[in-house]
CSV table of C-alpha atoms and ligand atoms in Angstrom, one decimal:
chain,number,residue,atom,x,y,z
N,1,MET,CA,0.0,0.0,0.0
N,2,SER,CA,1.4,3.4,-0.9
N,3,GLY,CA,1.7,6.1,1.7
N,4,PRO,CA,0.3,9.6,1.7
N,5,ARG,CA,0.9,11.5,-1.6
N,6,PRO,CA,3.3,14.4,-1.2
N,7,ILE,CA,2.0,17.7,-2.5
N,8,VAL,CA,3.0,21.4,-2.6
N,9,LEU,CA,0.0,23.8,-2.5
N,10,ASP,CA,0.7,27.0,-4.4
N,11,CYS,CA,-2.1,29.4,-3.5
N,12,ASP,CA,-3.5,32.9,-3.1
N,13,PRO,CA,-5.7,32.8,0.0
N,14,GLY,CA,-8.5,33.6,-0.7
N,15,HIS,CA,-11.5,31.9,0.9
N,16,ASP,CA,-11.5,28.8,-1.2
N,17,ASP,CA,-7.7,28.5,-1.0
N,18,ALA,CA,-8.2,28.4,2.8
N,19,LEU,CA,-10.6,25.5,2.5
N,20,ALA,CA,-8.1,23.8,0.2
N,21,ILE,CA,-5.4,24.1,2.9
N,22,LEU,CA,-7.7,22.6,5.5
N,23,LEU,CA,-8.7,19.8,3.2
N,24,ALA,CA,-5.0,19.0,2.5
N,25,HIS,CA,-4.0,19.1,6.1
N,26,GLY,CA,-7.0,17.1,7.3
N,27,SER,CA,-6.6,14.3,4.8
N,28,PRO,CA,-4.3,11.4,5.7
N,29,ALA,CA,-4.0,10.6,1.9
N,30,VAL,CA,-1.8,13.6,1.2
N,31,GLU,CA,1.4,14.9,2.8
N,32,LEU,CA,1.5,18.7,2.7
N,33,LEU,CA,5.2,19.4,2.0
N,34,ALA,CA,5.0,23.1,1.6
N,35,ILE,CA,2.6,26.0,1.1
N,36,THR,CA,3.8,28.6,-1.4
N,37,THR,CA,1.9,31.9,-2.0
N,38,VAL,CA,1.4,34.1,-5.0
N,39,ALA,CA,-0.3,37.4,-5.7
N,40,GLY,CA,-3.8,36.9,-7.1
N,41,ASN,CA,-6.9,37.3,-5.0
N,42,GLN,CA,-5.0,39.9,-3.1
N,43,THR,CA,-1.5,41.3,-3.0
N,44,LEU,CA,1.3,38.9,-2.1
N,45,GLU,CA,1.7,40.5,1.3
N,46,LYS,CA,-2.0,39.7,2.0
N,47,THR,CA,-2.2,36.3,0.5
N,48,THR,CA,1.0,35.3,2.5
N,49,LEU,CA,-0.4,36.7,5.7
N,50,ASN,CA,-3.6,34.8,5.1
N,51,ALA,CA,-1.8,31.5,4.5
N,52,ARG,CA,-0.1,32.0,7.8
N,53,ARG,CA,-3.4,32.9,9.5
N,54,VAL,CA,-5.1,29.7,8.2
N,55,CYS,CA,-2.1,27.6,9.2
N,56,THR,CA,-2.3,29.1,12.7
N,57,VAL,CA,-6.0,28.4,13.1
N,58,ALA,CA,-5.6,24.9,11.8
N,59,GLY,CA,-2.5,24.1,13.9
N,60,ILE,CA,-0.3,23.5,10.9
N,61,ARG,CA,3.1,23.9,12.4
N,62,ASP,CA,5.5,21.7,10.4
N,63,VAL,CA,4.8,23.0,6.9
N,64,PRO,CA,6.9,25.8,5.5
N,65,VAL,CA,5.0,28.8,4.2
N,66,ALA,CA,7.0,30.6,1.5
N,67,ALA,CA,6.2,33.8,-0.4
N,68,GLY,CA,6.5,33.8,-4.2
N,69,CYS,CA,5.9,36.3,-7.0
N,70,ALA,CA,4.3,39.7,-6.2
N,71,ARG,CA,3.2,40.3,-9.8
N,72,PRO,CA,2.5,38.4,-13.0
N,73,LEU,CA,5.3,37.7,-15.5
N,74,ARG,CA,4.5,40.6,-17.8
N,75,ARG,CA,1.2,42.2,-16.8
N,76,PRO,CA,0.1,44.4,-13.9
N,77,LEU,CA,-1.5,42.6,-11.0
N,78,THR,CA,-5.3,42.3,-10.9
N,79,THR,CA,-6.8,41.3,-7.6
N,80,ALA,CA,-10.3,40.2,-6.5
N,81,ALA,CA,-11.2,42.3,-3.5
N,82,GLN,CA,-14.8,42.3,-4.7
N,83,ILE,CA,-15.0,38.6,-3.8
N,84,HIS,CA,-12.4,38.1,-1.1
N,85,GLY,CA,-12.5,41.6,0.6
N,86,ALA,CA,-9.8,44.1,1.4
N,87,SER,CA,-7.8,41.6,3.4
N,88,GLY,CA,-8.3,38.8,1.0
N,89,LEU,CA,-9.8,36.7,3.7
N,90,ASP,CA,-12.7,38.9,5.0
N,91,GLY,CA,-15.5,37.5,7.2
N,92,ALA,CA,-13.6,36.1,10.2
N,93,ASP,CA,-11.3,37.6,12.8
N,94,PHE,CA,-7.7,36.3,13.2
N,95,ASP,CA,-5.2,36.7,15.9
N,96,GLU,CA,-1.6,37.5,15.0
N,97,PRO,CA,-0.4,34.4,13.2
N,98,THR,CA,2.1,32.2,15.1
N,99,VAL,CA,3.2,30.3,12.0
N,100,PRO,CA,6.3,32.0,10.7
N,101,LEU,CA,7.1,33.0,7.1
N,102,SER,CA,9.9,30.8,5.6
N,103,ASP,CA,13.0,32.7,4.7
N,104,ARG,CA,13.1,30.7,1.5
N,105,PRO,CA,11.7,32.3,-1.7
N,106,ALA,CA,8.8,30.1,-2.9
N,107,VAL,CA,10.2,29.4,-6.3
N,108,GLU,CA,13.5,28.2,-4.8
N,109,LEU,CA,11.6,26.0,-2.3
N,110,LEU,CA,9.3,24.6,-5.1
N,111,VAL,CA,12.3,23.6,-7.2
N,112,GLU,CA,14.3,22.1,-4.3
N,113,THR,CA,11.3,20.1,-3.0
N,114,VAL,CA,10.7,18.6,-6.5
N,115,MET,CA,14.3,17.9,-7.3
N,116,ASP,CA,14.9,16.2,-3.9
N,117,ARG,CA,12.0,13.7,-4.5
N,118,PRO,CA,12.0,12.9,-8.2
N,119,GLY,CA,8.7,11.4,-9.4
N,120,GLU,CA,7.0,11.8,-6.1
N,121,VAL,CA,5.7,15.4,-5.7
N,122,THR,CA,2.4,16.7,-7.0
N,123,LEU,CA,2.1,20.4,-7.5
N,124,VAL,CA,-1.4,21.8,-6.7
N,125,PRO,CA,-1.6,25.4,-7.9
N,126,THR,CA,-4.8,27.2,-6.9
N,127,GLY,CA,-3.9,30.7,-7.8
N,128,PRO,CA,-2.3,32.5,-10.8
N,129,LEU,CA,0.5,30.3,-12.2
N,130,THR,CA,3.4,32.8,-11.9
N,131,ASN,CA,5.4,30.8,-9.3
N,132,ILE,CA,5.1,27.6,-11.2
N,133,ALA,CA,6.2,29.2,-14.5
N,134,MET,CA,9.1,30.9,-12.7
N,135,ALA,CA,10.1,27.5,-11.2
N,136,VAL,CA,10.1,25.9,-14.7
N,137,ARG,CA,12.2,28.8,-16.0
N,138,ARG,CA,14.7,28.5,-13.1
N,139,GLU,CA,15.0,24.7,-13.3
N,140,PRO,CA,13.5,23.1,-16.5
N,141,GLY,CA,14.4,19.7,-14.9
N,142,ILE,CA,11.4,19.9,-12.6
N,143,VAL,CA,9.1,19.1,-15.6
N,144,SER,CA,10.4,15.5,-15.8
N,145,ARG,CA,10.6,15.1,-12.0
N,146,VAL,CA,7.1,16.3,-11.0
N,147,ARG,CA,4.7,13.5,-10.6
N,148,GLU,CA,1.7,15.6,-11.8
N,149,VAL,CA,0.4,19.2,-11.8
N,150,VAL,CA,-3.3,19.3,-10.6
N,151,LEU,CA,-4.3,22.9,-11.0
N,152,MET,CA,-7.5,24.9,-10.3
N,153,GLY,CA,-7.9,27.2,-13.2
N,154,GLY,CA,-9.4,27.7,-16.7
N,155,ALA,CA,-12.7,26.6,-18.1
N,156,PHE,CA,-13.8,24.9,-21.3
N,157,THR,CA,-17.2,26.6,-21.5
N,158,ARG,CA,-17.0,30.2,-20.1
N,159,GLY,CA,-14.9,32.3,-17.8
N,160,ASN,CA,-15.7,34.3,-14.7
N,161,VAL,CA,-13.6,37.4,-15.0
N,162,THR,CA,-14.4,37.8,-18.7
N,163,PRO,CA,-16.8,35.7,-20.9
N,164,ALA,CA,-13.7,33.8,-22.0
N,165,ALA,CA,-11.3,33.7,-19.1
N,166,GLU,CA,-11.1,32.3,-15.5
N,167,PHE,CA,-9.4,34.5,-12.9
N,168,ASN,CA,-6.2,32.4,-12.2
N,169,ILE,CA,-5.4,32.2,-15.9
N,170,ALA,CA,-6.5,35.7,-16.7
N,171,VAL,CA,-4.2,37.3,-14.1
N,172,ASP,CA,-1.1,35.8,-15.7
N,173,PRO,CA,-1.8,34.2,-19.1
N,174,GLU,CA,1.9,34.1,-20.0
N,175,ALA,CA,2.6,32.0,-16.9
N,176,ALA,CA,-0.3,29.7,-17.7
N,177,ALA,CA,1.0,29.2,-21.2
N,178,VAL,CA,4.4,28.1,-19.8
N,179,VAL,CA,2.6,25.6,-17.5
N,180,PHE,CA,0.3,24.1,-20.1
N,181,GLU,CA,3.1,23.9,-22.7
N,182,ALA,CA,5.7,22.3,-20.4
N,183,GLY,CA,4.8,18.7,-21.3
N,184,TRP,CA,4.3,17.3,-17.7
N,185,PRO,CA,1.3,15.3,-16.6
N,186,LEU,CA,-1.3,18.0,-16.0
N,187,THR,CA,-4.9,18.1,-14.8
N,188,MET,CA,-7.0,21.2,-15.3
N,189,VAL,CA,-9.8,21.5,-12.7
N,190,GLY,CA,-11.7,24.4,-14.2
N,191,LEU,CA,-14.9,26.3,-13.5
N,192,ASP,CA,-17.0,23.7,-15.4
N,193,LEU,CA,-16.1,21.3,-12.5
N,194,THR,CA,-15.8,23.7,-9.6
N,195,HIS,CA,-19.3,25.2,-10.1
N,196,GLN,CA,-20.6,21.8,-9.2
N,197,ALA,CA,-19.1,22.3,-5.7
N,198,LEU,CA,-21.5,24.8,-4.2
N,199,ALA,CA,-21.4,25.7,-0.5
N,200,THR,CA,-25.2,25.6,0.0
N,201,PRO,CA,-26.9,26.5,3.3
N,202,ALA,CA,-27.1,22.7,4.0
N,203,VAL,CA,-23.3,22.4,3.4
N,204,LEU,CA,-22.6,25.3,5.7
N,205,GLU,CA,-24.7,23.7,8.4
N,206,ARG,CA,-22.6,20.5,8.1
N,207,ILE,CA,-19.4,22.4,8.2
N,208,GLU,CA,-20.4,24.4,11.3
N,209,ALA,CA,-21.7,21.3,13.0
N,210,VAL,CA,-18.2,19.9,13.0
N,211,GLY,CA,-17.9,22.2,15.9
N,212,THR,CA,-14.1,22.9,16.0
N,213,ALA,CA,-12.6,26.3,15.9
N,214,PRO,CA,-11.2,25.8,12.3
N,215,ALA,CA,-14.6,24.6,11.1
N,216,ARG,CA,-16.4,27.6,12.7
N,217,THR,CA,-13.9,30.0,11.2
N,218,MET,CA,-14.4,28.3,7.8
N,219,GLY,CA,-18.1,28.6,8.2
N,220,ARG,CA,-17.8,32.4,8.8
N,221,LEU,CA,-15.5,32.8,5.8
N,222,LEU,CA,-17.8,30.9,3.5
N,223,ARG,CA,-20.8,33.0,4.6
N,224,PHE,CA,-18.8,36.1,3.6
N,225,PHE,CA,-17.7,34.3,0.4
N,226,GLY,CA,-21.4,33.5,-0.3
N,227,ASP,CA,-22.6,37.0,0.2
N,228,ALA,CA,-19.9,38.2,-2.3
N,229,TYR,CA,-20.9,35.6,-4.9
N,230,ARG,CA,-24.6,36.5,-4.6
N,231,ARG,CA,-23.8,40.2,-5.0
N,232,GLU,CA,-21.1,40.0,-7.7
N,233,ALA,CA,-22.1,36.9,-9.7
N,234,GLY,CA,-25.8,36.5,-8.9
N,235,LEU,CA,-25.1,32.9,-7.6
N,236,ALA,CA,-27.3,31.6,-4.7
N,237,SER,CA,-24.4,29.6,-3.3
N,238,PRO,CA,-20.6,30.1,-3.8
N,239,PRO,CA,-18.5,27.6,-5.7
N,240,VAL,CA,-15.5,26.4,-3.7
N,241,HIS,CA,-13.0,26.1,-6.5
N,242,ASP,CA,-9.7,25.3,-5.0
N,243,PRO,CA,-10.6,22.3,-2.8
N,244,CYS,CA,-11.7,20.5,-6.0
N,245,ALA,CA,-8.1,20.3,-7.1
N,246,VAL,CA,-7.0,18.9,-3.8
N,247,ALA,CA,-9.9,16.4,-3.8
N,248,ARG,CA,-8.8,15.2,-7.3
N,249,VAL,CA,-5.4,14.3,-5.7
N,250,ILE,CA,-6.9,12.7,-2.6
N,251,ARG,CA,-9.6,10.6,-4.3
N,252,PRO,CA,-9.3,10.9,-8.1
N,253,GLU,CA,-12.5,9.0,-8.6
N,254,LEU,CA,-14.5,11.9,-7.3
N,255,VAL,CA,-13.4,14.0,-10.3
N,256,GLU,CA,-14.1,12.6,-13.8
N,257,VAL,CA,-11.6,13.8,-16.4
N,258,VAL,CA,-11.3,13.7,-20.2
N,259,ASP,CA,-8.1,14.0,-22.2
N,260,ALA,CA,-7.8,17.2,-24.3
N,261,PHE,CA,-5.4,19.6,-25.9
N,262,VAL,CA,-5.5,22.9,-24.0
N,263,ALA,CA,-4.0,26.1,-25.3
N,264,VAL,CA,-3.8,29.4,-23.3
N,265,GLU,CA,-4.7,32.5,-25.3
N,266,THR,CA,-2.3,35.3,-24.6
N,267,GLU,CA,-2.9,37.7,-27.5
N,268,GLY,CA,-6.7,37.8,-28.0
N,269,ARG,CA,-8.3,41.2,-27.7
N,270,TRP,CA,-11.5,39.7,-26.3
N,271,THR,CA,-10.2,36.2,-25.3
N,272,SER,CA,-6.9,36.8,-23.4
N,273,GLY,CA,-6.6,34.2,-20.7
N,274,MET,CA,-9.0,31.7,-22.3
N,275,THR,CA,-8.1,28.1,-22.0
N,276,VAL,CA,-9.0,26.9,-25.5
N,277,THR,CA,-9.9,23.3,-25.0
N,278,ASP,CA,-9.9,20.8,-27.9
N,279,PHE,CA,-11.5,17.5,-26.9
N,280,ARG,CA,-11.7,16.1,-30.5
N,281,GLY,CA,-8.3,16.8,-31.9
N,282,THR,CA,-9.6,19.4,-34.4
N,283,LEU,CA,-6.4,21.4,-33.9
N,284,GLY,CA,-4.2,18.5,-34.8
N,285,ARG,CA,-2.4,18.6,-31.4
N,286,PRO,CA,-2.1,15.6,-29.0
N,287,PRO,CA,-3.7,16.0,-25.6
N,288,ASN,CA,-1.6,17.8,-23.0
N,289,ALA,CA,-4.1,17.8,-20.2
N,290,GLN,CA,-6.8,15.8,-18.4
N,291,VAL,CA,-9.7,18.2,-18.1
N,292,ALA,CA,-12.1,17.8,-15.2
N,293,THR,CA,-15.8,17.5,-16.2
N,294,ARG,CA,-17.9,15.9,-13.5
N,295,LEU,CA,-17.8,16.0,-9.7
N,296,ASP,CA,-19.2,13.4,-7.3
N,297,VAL,CA,-20.8,16.2,-5.3
N,298,ALA,CA,-21.9,14.1,-2.3
N,299,GLY,CA,-18.5,12.4,-2.1
N,300,PHE,CA,-16.7,15.7,-2.3
N,301,TRP,CA,-18.6,17.2,0.6
N,302,ASP,CA,-18.2,14.1,2.7
N,303,LEU,CA,-14.4,14.3,2.0
N,304,ILE,CA,-14.5,18.0,3.2
N,305,ILE,CA,-16.4,17.2,6.4
N,306,GLU,CA,-14.2,14.2,7.2
N,307,ALA,CA,-11.1,16.3,6.7
N,308,LEU,CA,-12.4,19.2,8.8
N,309,ALA,CA,-13.3,16.8,11.6
N,310,ARG,CA,-9.5,15.9,11.7
N,311,VAL,CA,-8.2,19.5,11.7
N,312,GLY,CA,-7.7,20.7,15.2
N,313,ALA,CA,-8.6,17.2,16.5
N,314,PRO,CA,-6.0,15.3,18.7
N,315,PRO,CA,-3.5,13.3,16.5
N,316,ALA,CA,-5.3,10.0,17.3
N,317,GLY,CA,-8.4,11.5,15.5
N,318,ARG,CA,-6.7,11.6,12.2
N,319,GLY,CA,-7.6,8.0,11.3
N,320,PRO,CA,-5.8,5.5,9.1
N,321,VAL,CA,-3.6,6.5,6.2
N,322,ALA,CA,-5.6,6.0,3.0
N,323,THR,CA,-3.8,5.5,-0.4
N,324,ALA,CA,-4.1,8.3,-2.9
T,401,RIB,O1,-11.6,31.6,-10.5
T,401,RIB,C1,-11.5,31.1,-9.2
T,401,RIB,C2,-10.1,31.0,-8.7
T,401,RIB,O2,-9.6,32.4,-8.7
T,401,RIB,C3,-9.9,30.5,-7.3
T,401,RIB,O3,-8.7,29.9,-7.2
T,401,RIB,C4,-10.0,31.7,-6.5
T,401,RIB,O4,-9.4,31.5,-5.2
T,401,RIB,C5,-9.3,32.7,-7.3
T,401,RIB,O5,-7.9,32.5,-7.0
T,402,CA,CA1,-7.2,30.6,-5.4
C-alpha cells in the first residue's frame, strides 16, 4: 500500500484557498510538504499573511510557508477584492499568526522540493501560475521530475472574469501558457467542474456542525464568500473552486476527467486568458491535459467534512492512512 501522496500547495488565499489548505491538512491521503503563496486574490503580502493565518488556526506547524511572486510575469496585477475583501480573507477575525514565514523564496523551495524527490511530488496550484512558471524557467528539470500538476484554473465553457477567461489564468496568461506547454502530466480543474461544488446552506450547516474552531472559522469565511458571490455573480451559493483540485489528488475517482489539448490565449483582444480546450483533436495537437468534467458532489462534501473533523482534533483522531 502506498503512503500519503506528497504535495506542494501554491495558493493565493483567498476563501476557497483556505478550504483547500484545511482539506489537504485534514486528509491522511496527502502529505503537505509546503505552502507557497502568489499574488492573485489579493497582493502577495496579504495572501501570504492569510496563508499563515489559516495555518495558525488549523494548527499546521510543520509545513513551510514561503512567499512567491508579487506580480504576473508581464502584466500588472489584478486582484479580486470584490470577492475576497480588502484583506483577501474577510469574514472572520484572526489573531496575529504564530506560523512563521519561511526565509526561503517560494520558487526556490518549489524547485528544491521537487528535485529532492524525483517522481513523487504533485504540484497543486490554486492561484495564478506565476510561481510555477518561474520554477520551470529556473529549473526546467522539474518538468520531468514532478509526478503531476493538478491545478485549479481555466474553463472549457465560459470564464468568470471575462466571458472567455477564468481568474487564475486571466491574471497571468503568459505564466499559464508556460505551465500548459511544459509537457508534464497536468490536470485542469476548471470552472466547469468547480461550479458543481456549491457551498449551499445545508453544506454550511454540516461544516459548522463539525464544531471545531477551524470549522467555525471556515463557516464564517464561507458566509462572507457566499454574500460576495450573490452580490457580484448572482449565484445563490458560492462555488468552492480550490478544494476541488485537492480532492482530485486525494480521491481521483471523485473528479471525472477527459483528455484534451488545451492552449492558453495570450494575445486575444477579447479572449486573453482563455483556456482553449480541444476534446476532439480538431487542432491536430495531441492531448496535453486531463480536463475535469464531472464531480461526485456528495462524495466531495463528505471528504471535506471528514477532513475538517480531523483538523484541530487530537492526532489520534486523524484516522488510518488511505492511499491516494
Ligand atoms: O476563478 C477562481 C479562482 O480564482 C480560485 O482559485 C479563487 O481562489 C481565485 O484564485
Ligand atoms: Ca485561489
